[in-house]
XYZ file of C-alpha atoms in Angstrom:
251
model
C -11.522 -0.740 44.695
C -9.832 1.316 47.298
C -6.893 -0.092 49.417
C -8.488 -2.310 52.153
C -6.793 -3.362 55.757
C -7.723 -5.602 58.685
C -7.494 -4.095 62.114
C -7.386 -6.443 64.351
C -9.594 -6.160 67.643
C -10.517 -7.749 70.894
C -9.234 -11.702 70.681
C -10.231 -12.314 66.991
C -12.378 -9.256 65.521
C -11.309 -7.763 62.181
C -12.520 -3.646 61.682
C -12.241 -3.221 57.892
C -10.783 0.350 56.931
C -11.175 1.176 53.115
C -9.016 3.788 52.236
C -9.330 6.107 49.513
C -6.508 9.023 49.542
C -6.391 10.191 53.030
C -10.343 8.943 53.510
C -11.233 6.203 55.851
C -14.017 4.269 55.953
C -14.756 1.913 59.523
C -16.600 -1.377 59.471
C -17.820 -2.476 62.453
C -15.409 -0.711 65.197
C -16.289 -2.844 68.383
C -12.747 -0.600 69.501
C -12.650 3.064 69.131
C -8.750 2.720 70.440
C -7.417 0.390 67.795
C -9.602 2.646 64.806
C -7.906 5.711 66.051
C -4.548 4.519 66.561
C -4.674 2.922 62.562
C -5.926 6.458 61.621
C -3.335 8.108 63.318
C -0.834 6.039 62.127
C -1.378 6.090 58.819
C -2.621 9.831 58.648
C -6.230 9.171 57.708
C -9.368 11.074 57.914
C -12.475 9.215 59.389
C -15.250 9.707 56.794
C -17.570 6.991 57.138
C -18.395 3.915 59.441
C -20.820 0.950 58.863
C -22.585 -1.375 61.007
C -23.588 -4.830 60.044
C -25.468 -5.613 63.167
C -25.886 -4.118 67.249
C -23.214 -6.742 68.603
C -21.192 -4.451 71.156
C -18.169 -6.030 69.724
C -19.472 -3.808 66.375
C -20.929 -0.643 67.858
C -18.650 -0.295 71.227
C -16.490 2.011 69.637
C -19.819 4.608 68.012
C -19.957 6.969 70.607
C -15.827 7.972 71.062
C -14.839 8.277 67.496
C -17.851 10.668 66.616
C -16.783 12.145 69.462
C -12.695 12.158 68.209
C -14.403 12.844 64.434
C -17.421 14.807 64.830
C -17.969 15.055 61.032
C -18.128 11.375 60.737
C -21.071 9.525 59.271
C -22.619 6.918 60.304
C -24.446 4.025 58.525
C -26.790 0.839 60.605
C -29.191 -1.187 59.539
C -32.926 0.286 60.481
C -34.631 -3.268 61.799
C -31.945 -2.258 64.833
C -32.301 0.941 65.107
C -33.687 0.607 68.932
C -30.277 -0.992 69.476
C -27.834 1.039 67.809
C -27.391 4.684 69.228
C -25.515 7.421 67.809
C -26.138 6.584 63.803
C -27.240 9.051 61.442
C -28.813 6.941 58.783
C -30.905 3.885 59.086
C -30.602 1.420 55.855
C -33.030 -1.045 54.633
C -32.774 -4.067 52.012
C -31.671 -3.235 48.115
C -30.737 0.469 49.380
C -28.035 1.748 47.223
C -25.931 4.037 49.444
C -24.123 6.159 47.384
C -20.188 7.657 48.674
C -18.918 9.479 46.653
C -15.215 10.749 47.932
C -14.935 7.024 47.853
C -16.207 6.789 44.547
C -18.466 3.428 45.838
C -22.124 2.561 46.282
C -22.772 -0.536 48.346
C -26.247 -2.451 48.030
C -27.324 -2.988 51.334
C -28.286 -6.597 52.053
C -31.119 -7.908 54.488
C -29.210 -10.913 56.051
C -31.261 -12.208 58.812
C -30.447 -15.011 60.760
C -26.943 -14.027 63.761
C -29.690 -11.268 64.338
C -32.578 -10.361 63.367
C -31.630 -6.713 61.810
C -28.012 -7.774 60.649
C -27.295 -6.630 57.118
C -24.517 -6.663 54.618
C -22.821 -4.087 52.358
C -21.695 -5.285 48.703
C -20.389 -2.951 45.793
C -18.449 -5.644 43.456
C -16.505 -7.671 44.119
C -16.242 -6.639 48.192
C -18.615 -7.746 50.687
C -18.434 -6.948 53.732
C -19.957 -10.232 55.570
C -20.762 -8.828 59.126
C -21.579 -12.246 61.511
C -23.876 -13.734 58.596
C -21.025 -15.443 56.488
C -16.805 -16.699 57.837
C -14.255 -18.647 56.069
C -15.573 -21.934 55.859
C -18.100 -20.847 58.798
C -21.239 -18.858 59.503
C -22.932 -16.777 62.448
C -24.651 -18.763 65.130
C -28.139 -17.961 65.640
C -28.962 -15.809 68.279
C -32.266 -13.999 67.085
C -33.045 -15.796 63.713
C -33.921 -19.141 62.465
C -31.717 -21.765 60.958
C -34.576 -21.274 58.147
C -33.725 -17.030 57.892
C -30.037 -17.941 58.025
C -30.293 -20.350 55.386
C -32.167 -18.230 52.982
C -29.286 -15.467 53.601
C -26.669 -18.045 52.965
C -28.684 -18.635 49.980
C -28.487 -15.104 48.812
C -24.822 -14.786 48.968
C -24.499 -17.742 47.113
C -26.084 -15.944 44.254
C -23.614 -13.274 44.093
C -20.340 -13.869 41.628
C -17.852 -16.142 42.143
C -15.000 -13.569 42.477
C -16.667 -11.700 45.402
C -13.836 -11.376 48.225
C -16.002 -11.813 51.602
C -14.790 -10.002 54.915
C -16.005 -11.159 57.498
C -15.453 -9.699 60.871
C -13.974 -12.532 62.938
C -10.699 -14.862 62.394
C -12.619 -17.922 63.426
C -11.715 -20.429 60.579
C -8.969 -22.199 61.911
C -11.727 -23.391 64.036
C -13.990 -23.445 61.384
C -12.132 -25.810 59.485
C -11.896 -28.513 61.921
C -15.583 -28.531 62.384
C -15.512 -28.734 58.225
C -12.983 -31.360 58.077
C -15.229 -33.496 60.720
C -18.137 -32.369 59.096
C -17.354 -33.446 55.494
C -14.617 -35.477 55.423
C -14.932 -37.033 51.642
C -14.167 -32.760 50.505
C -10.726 -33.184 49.574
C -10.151 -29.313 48.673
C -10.275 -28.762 52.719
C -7.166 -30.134 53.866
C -5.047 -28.188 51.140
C -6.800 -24.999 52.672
C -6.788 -25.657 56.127
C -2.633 -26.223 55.394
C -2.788 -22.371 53.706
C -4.754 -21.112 56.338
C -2.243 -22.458 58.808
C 0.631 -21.154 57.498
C -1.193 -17.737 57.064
C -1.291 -17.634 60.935
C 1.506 -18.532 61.329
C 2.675 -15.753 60.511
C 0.325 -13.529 62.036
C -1.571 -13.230 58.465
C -5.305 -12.581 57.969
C -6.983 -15.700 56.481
C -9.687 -13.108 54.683
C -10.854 -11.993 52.543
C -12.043 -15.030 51.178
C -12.925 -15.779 47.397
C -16.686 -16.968 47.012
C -15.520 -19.503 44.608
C -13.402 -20.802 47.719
C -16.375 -20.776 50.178
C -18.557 -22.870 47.901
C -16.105 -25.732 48.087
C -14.938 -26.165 51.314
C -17.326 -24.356 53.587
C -20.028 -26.805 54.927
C -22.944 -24.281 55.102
C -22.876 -22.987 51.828
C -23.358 -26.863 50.791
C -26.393 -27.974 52.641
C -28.104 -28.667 48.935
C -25.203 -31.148 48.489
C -26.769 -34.447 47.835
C -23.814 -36.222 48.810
C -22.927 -34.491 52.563
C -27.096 -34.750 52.521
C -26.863 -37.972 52.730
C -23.549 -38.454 54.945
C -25.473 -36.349 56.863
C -29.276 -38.434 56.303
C -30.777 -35.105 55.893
C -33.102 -34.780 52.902
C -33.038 -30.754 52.093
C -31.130 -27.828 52.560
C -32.830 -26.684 55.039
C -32.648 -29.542 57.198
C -29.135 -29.585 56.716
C -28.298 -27.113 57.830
C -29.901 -26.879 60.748
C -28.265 -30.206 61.517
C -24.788 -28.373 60.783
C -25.121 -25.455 63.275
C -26.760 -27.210 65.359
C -23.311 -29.662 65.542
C -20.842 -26.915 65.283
C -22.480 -25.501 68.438
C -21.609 -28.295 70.056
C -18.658 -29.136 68.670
């Protein structure tokens, strides 16, 4: 897999750039500025861009760099396509889109539940999350059910272990205090939160993010736990986790 950086945006938004030679590929630029000072920086040619979902915070930035990089194409998922101006090609579940001066092809994935439309892009072992899926955290809902959200959850879950998620947000210091008050017994969560600490510390990225990782310590990927079930006195996954977001909303 191609060389893959973190530029950071807005208060805590991460736009992925794969790079591949002097290619560039954009995930989710919310900020045309920070995409095009990266890529002038570091001498890059802006090939491709993806959208998980019609949040302005991922499409703000469309518009100027097809303007700055007429060439450019770009790649949103079709259930938003009344929301998303200025894309060129409108993706649906299981599509296989195929780059080749990147020498990838991503499997789209339907991820309902933050919206509606939002999908993910996964070519072993990256995925690139969107809103659906944070370290040890998830998307609220704003258009789906906890039900949709659940079943996406689900489907990430059966993807392998060594799949690196990035996710667009730096949310899980935050993430792991909800966790920590959440499940308390899950004594692989203070050891992280320490790590994840000390990567901030110094002004580090805490993601990507191992699956393997998520499936300990992150409390929505465990709502068929029978043990935080019960802490919980919830008697199905579902349930669960509707109980979860509902409390981390509120937390």
């Amino acid at each position: 897999m191609s060389d893959i950086t973190a530029i950071a945006a807005f208060k805590d938004n991460y736009i992925w750039c794969l790079r591949q030679a002097k290619s560039a590929l954009i995930v989710d630029p919310g900020d045309a500025n920070a995409v095009q000072h990266y890529l002038q920086q570091h001498e890059l040619q802006l090939e491709v861009i993806l959208i998980t979902h019609h949040h302005p915070d991922h499409t703000g930035g469309i518009m100027e760099l097809k303007r700055l990089w007429p060439k450019v194409m770009v790649y949103a998922p079709a259930l938003e396509q009344d929301k998303i101006p200025h894309a060129d090609h409108w993706l649906q579940d299981n599509d296989q889109l195929k780059l080749s001066q990147f020498d990838l092809t991503f499997q789209v994935l339907q991820l309902s539940g933050h919206t509606l439309g939002h999908i993910a892009y996964y070519s072993a072992p990256v995925l690139f999350s969107g809103d659906t899926l944070f370290n040890a955290g998830c998307g609220r809902l704003f258009e789906g059910t906890a039900a949709q959200m659940w079943q996406s959850l689900s489907r990430l879950l059966q993807l392998p272990d060594q799949t690196l998620i990035y996710a667009t947000h730096e949310y899980t210091l935050a993430n792991l205090e909800f966790a920590l008050w959440a499940d308390p017994d899950n004594t692989e969560l203070a050891n992280y939160q320490h790590w994840c600490k000390q990567q901030r510390e110094m002004q580090q990225p805490t993601l990507p993010t191992p699956l393997a990782v998520q499936r300990q310590i992150n409390p929505f990927l465990r709502a068929e736990d029978a043990a935080l079930q019960h802490r919980w006195q919830q008697s199905n996954a579902v349930d669960l986790f509707t109980a979860l977001r509902s409390a981390k909303d509120r937390f």
